[in-house]
Short mmCIF file of C-alpha atoms in Angstrom, two decimals:
data_model
loop_
_atom_site.label_atom_id
_atom_site.label_comp_id
_atom_site.label_asym_id
_atom_site.label_seq_id
_atom_site.Cartn_x
_atom_site.Cartn_y
_atom_site.Cartn_z
CA MET A 1 -2.21 -19.79 -20.08
CA GLY A 2 -1.88 -21.84 -23.26
CA ARG A 3 -0.25 -25.11 -24.19
CA GLY A 4 2.90 -25.95 -26.09
CA ALA A 5 6.15 -24.03 -26.38
CA TYR A 6 6.11 -20.25 -26.27
CA ALA A 7 8.49 -17.47 -25.27
CA LEU A 8 8.38 -15.57 -21.99
CA ALA A 9 9.91 -12.20 -21.14
CA ARG A 10 10.57 -10.95 -17.63
CA VAL A 11 8.00 -8.36 -16.58
CA ALA A 12 10.56 -6.27 -14.67
CA VAL A 13 12.94 -6.26 -17.65
CA VAL A 14 10.19 -4.96 -19.97
CA VAL A 15 9.34 -2.24 -17.43
CA ARG A 16 12.93 -1.03 -17.11
CA ALA A 17 13.78 -1.37 -20.83
CA PRO A 18 12.88 2.28 -21.64
CA ALA A 19 14.69 3.65 -18.59
CA GLY A 20 18.23 3.58 -20.00
CA PRO A 21 17.48 5.39 -23.29
CA LEU A 22 15.15 7.88 -21.60
CA TRP A 23 17.75 8.69 -18.95
CA TRP A 24 20.65 9.33 -21.32
CA LEU A 25 18.56 11.17 -23.92
CA GLY A 26 17.03 13.26 -21.14
CA VAL A 27 20.41 14.11 -19.63
CA LEU A 28 21.80 15.01 -23.06
CA SER A 29 18.78 17.18 -23.81
CA ALA A 30 18.96 18.89 -20.40
CA GLY A 31 22.69 19.50 -20.89
CA THR A 32 21.97 21.09 -24.25
CA GLY A 33 19.29 23.23 -22.65
CA ALA A 34 21.72 24.47 -20.01
CA LEU A 35 23.69 26.09 -22.84
CA VAL A 36 20.66 27.87 -24.32
CA PRO A 37 19.16 30.93 -22.59
CA GLY A 38 15.68 30.25 -23.96
CA LEU A 39 12.64 32.47 -23.59
CA THR A 40 12.28 31.91 -19.86
CA GLY A 41 15.97 31.90 -18.97
CA ARG A 42 18.06 29.03 -17.62
CA ARG A 43 17.09 29.47 -13.96
CA ILE A 44 13.35 29.18 -14.58
CA GLY A 45 13.94 26.35 -17.03
CA LEU A 46 15.96 24.37 -14.49
CA LEU A 47 13.43 25.01 -11.71
CA ALA A 48 10.59 23.89 -13.97
CA GLY A 49 12.66 20.89 -15.02
CA ALA A 50 13.28 19.90 -11.40
CA ALA A 51 9.53 19.98 -10.73
CA LEU A 52 8.81 17.97 -13.88
CA PHE A 53 11.52 15.46 -12.91
CA ILE A 54 9.69 14.73 -9.66
CA LEU A 55 6.21 14.70 -11.21
CA ALA A 56 7.22 12.51 -14.17
CA GLY A 57 9.06 10.09 -11.91
CA ALA A 58 6.10 9.77 -9.56
CA ALA A 59 3.69 9.27 -12.48
CA ALA A 60 5.86 6.59 -14.10
CA PHE A 61 6.23 4.77 -10.79
CA ALA A 62 2.52 4.89 -9.94
CA ALA A 63 1.07 4.10 -13.38
CA ARG A 64 -0.86 0.80 -13.41
CA ARG A 65 0.72 -0.47 -10.20
CA GLY A 66 -2.63 -1.89 -9.15
CA ARG A 67 -2.86 -3.80 -12.43
CA TYR A 68 0.68 -5.18 -12.00
CA ALA A 69 -0.13 -6.27 -8.44
CA ARG A 70 -3.36 -8.04 -9.51
CA LEU A 71 -1.61 -9.88 -12.33
CA ALA A 72 1.19 -10.89 -9.96
CA ARG A 73 -1.26 -12.25 -7.38
CA GLY A 74 -3.04 -14.32 -10.03
CA ALA A 75 0.13 -15.65 -11.71
CA SER A 76 0.36 -19.36 -12.48
CA ARG A 77 3.36 -21.64 -12.75
CA ALA A 78 5.11 -21.78 -16.13
CA GLY A 79 5.46 -25.12 -17.85
CA ARG A 80 8.75 -26.85 -18.59
CA SER A 81 8.51 -26.33 -22.35
CA VAL A 82 8.60 -22.52 -22.29
CA PHE A 83 11.44 -20.45 -23.69
CA LEU A 84 12.84 -17.88 -21.26
CA GLN A 85 13.99 -14.87 -23.25
CA ASP A 86 17.35 -13.37 -22.32
CA ARG A 87 17.08 -9.93 -20.68
CA ALA A 88 19.30 -8.32 -23.32
CA VAL A 89 17.05 -9.63 -26.09
CA THR A 90 13.94 -8.36 -24.29
CA ALA A 91 15.41 -4.88 -23.84
CA ARG A 92 16.76 -4.76 -27.40
CA ASN A 93 13.41 -5.79 -28.91
CA TRP A 94 11.60 -3.08 -26.94
CA ARG A 95 14.07 -0.38 -27.97
CA ARG A 96 14.14 -1.39 -31.62
CA GLY A 97 10.36 -1.31 -31.81
CA ARG A 98 10.26 2.22 -30.38
CA ARG A 99 13.45 3.79 -31.70
CA TRP A 100 11.53 6.36 -33.79
CA TRP A 101 9.40 7.32 -30.78
CA LEU A 102 12.55 7.80 -28.69
CA THR A 103 14.16 9.86 -31.45
CA ALA A 104 11.08 12.06 -31.78
CA ALA A 105 10.92 12.57 -28.00
CA PHE A 106 14.57 13.58 -27.89
CA LEU A 107 14.24 16.04 -30.77
CA ALA A 108 11.13 17.56 -29.19
CA ALA A 109 12.96 17.92 -25.87
CA VAL A 110 15.91 19.62 -27.54
CA GLY A 111 13.61 21.91 -29.52
CA SER A 112 11.75 22.92 -26.36
CA CYS A 113 15.03 24.18 -24.88
CA PHE A 114 14.61 27.36 -26.92
CA ALA A 115 11.46 28.06 -24.90
CA VAL A 116 12.10 26.46 -21.47
CA PRO A 117 15.72 25.27 -21.21
CA ALA A 118 16.33 21.74 -19.84
CA ALA A 119 12.75 21.21 -18.62
CA ALA A 120 11.68 18.50 -21.08
CA GLY A 121 15.00 16.69 -20.76
CA LEU A 122 14.68 16.56 -16.99
CA ALA A 123 11.12 15.25 -17.40
CA MET A 124 12.48 12.40 -19.54
CA ALA A 125 15.14 11.63 -16.94
CA GLY A 126 12.46 11.68 -14.23
CA THR A 127 10.37 9.19 -16.19
CA ALA A 128 13.40 6.90 -16.42
CA THR A 129 13.92 7.14 -12.66
CA GLY A 130 10.28 6.26 -12.04
CA LEU A 131 10.53 3.20 -14.28
CA TRP A 132 13.66 2.00 -12.49
CA ALA A 133 11.83 2.43 -9.18
CA LYS A 134 8.86 0.44 -10.49
CA ALA A 135 11.17 -2.37 -11.59
CA LEU A 136 12.65 -2.44 -8.08
CA TRP A 137 9.12 -2.53 -6.64
CA LEU A 138 8.35 -5.53 -8.87
CA GLY A 139 11.56 -7.11 -7.60
CA GLY A 140 10.21 -6.76 -4.08
CA LEU A 141 7.04 -8.59 -5.10
CA GLU A 142 9.15 -11.35 -6.64
CA ARG A 143 11.34 -11.77 -3.57
CA ARG A 144 8.38 -11.94 -1.22
CA ALA A 145 6.66 -14.52 -3.41
CA GLU A 146 9.97 -16.32 -4.07
CA ALA A 147 9.05 -16.45 -7.75
CA LEU A 148 9.99 -14.46 -10.83
CA LEU A 149 7.22 -12.86 -12.92
CA TRP A 150 7.10 -13.53 -16.67
CA VAL A 151 4.74 -12.57 -19.46
CA ARG A 152 4.25 -14.17 -22.86
CA THR A 153 5.97 -12.10 -25.52
CA ASP A 154 2.99 -12.35 -27.88
CA TRP A 155 0.73 -10.84 -25.21
CA ALA A 156 2.90 -7.93 -24.12
CA GLN A 157 3.56 -6.11 -27.39
CA GLY A 158 2.80 -2.73 -25.83
CA SER A 159 3.00 -3.11 -22.06
CA PRO A 160 3.20 -6.04 -19.63
CA ALA A 161 0.17 -4.51 -17.88
CA ALA A 162 -1.91 -3.95 -21.02
CA LYS A 163 -5.54 -5.11 -21.18
CA ALA A 164 -4.50 -7.78 -23.68
CA VAL A 165 -2.40 -9.52 -21.01
CA PRO A 166 -4.64 -12.07 -19.21
CA GLY A 167 -2.04 -13.07 -16.63
CA TYR A 168 1.56 -13.68 -15.67
CA LEU A 169 3.53 -16.88 -15.27
CA THR A 170 6.12 -17.64 -12.61
CA THR A 171 9.36 -19.57 -12.26
CA GLY A 172 11.78 -20.09 -9.43
CA LEU A 173 14.18 -17.29 -8.51
CA ALA A 174 17.08 -19.05 -10.26
CA ALA A 175 15.47 -19.00 -13.72
CA GLY A 176 16.85 -16.87 -16.54
CA ASP A 177 19.71 -14.39 -16.44
CA ALA A 178 18.07 -11.54 -14.50
CA LEU A 179 17.65 -11.03 -10.77
CA PRO A 180 14.38 -9.97 -9.10
CA GLY A 181 13.73 -6.47 -10.39
CA GLY A 182 15.33 -7.19 -13.77
CA ALA A 183 19.00 -6.42 -13.09
CA ARG A 184 21.56 -8.63 -14.82
CA ARG A 185 22.55 -11.72 -12.87
CA ARG A 186 26.29 -11.57 -12.26
CA GLY A 187 28.24 -14.53 -13.55
CA GLY A 188 25.22 -15.91 -15.38
CA ALA A 189 25.95 -17.46 -18.77
CA THR A 190 23.85 -16.21 -21.67
CA PRO A 191 22.43 -19.13 -23.65
CA PRO A 192 22.88 -19.29 -27.44
CA GLY A 193 20.04 -17.51 -29.21
CA GLY A 194 19.04 -15.53 -26.14
CA VAL A 195 16.61 -18.07 -24.68
CA THR A 196 16.63 -20.80 -22.07
CA VAL A 197 14.39 -23.81 -22.52
CA GLY A 198 12.48 -24.96 -19.47
CA ALA A 199 11.41 -23.11 -16.35
CA ALA A 200 13.49 -23.44 -13.23
CA ARG A 201 11.50 -24.90 -10.36
#
């Protein structure tokens, strides 16, 4: 997995990073659509949106799960010289790198309300729900293995399950400031600079 010092980001945190923005932008878009009659009418728009919510959520949850599971099974222990990136830094870096994509998705969802009210917004919210569910699923893998899953930040520029990612690294469950599944660890102190040096055993 490489020698020397390098930064690691939690896999579950990267997975759930888009969920917050997608949820709120989707809800806002759907709320806007509820105020617009649209070409199909509100009732059809909401029914279509409900179906898209379920389909998008299921697709987001299922996407690449086999790849995540294979990488988790083949994970190796992280060295003591690694830098564990704070969960807030990981989420912020992902959102900053894709802020224009999120903006474009929101504007497209709002614009589609004039055709099918609320449908695209509910699809965005469904995608967010699916990503949260996948993060929880990853948390289950971590608890059963009694090890947290990490990925090198220079490998996972697009996705922690991308082809460019050769494998994951693991630490003990006490490492970093996020619980299994990526939720914030209550009462955990955030280190200066957003990283912790050394992997918890």
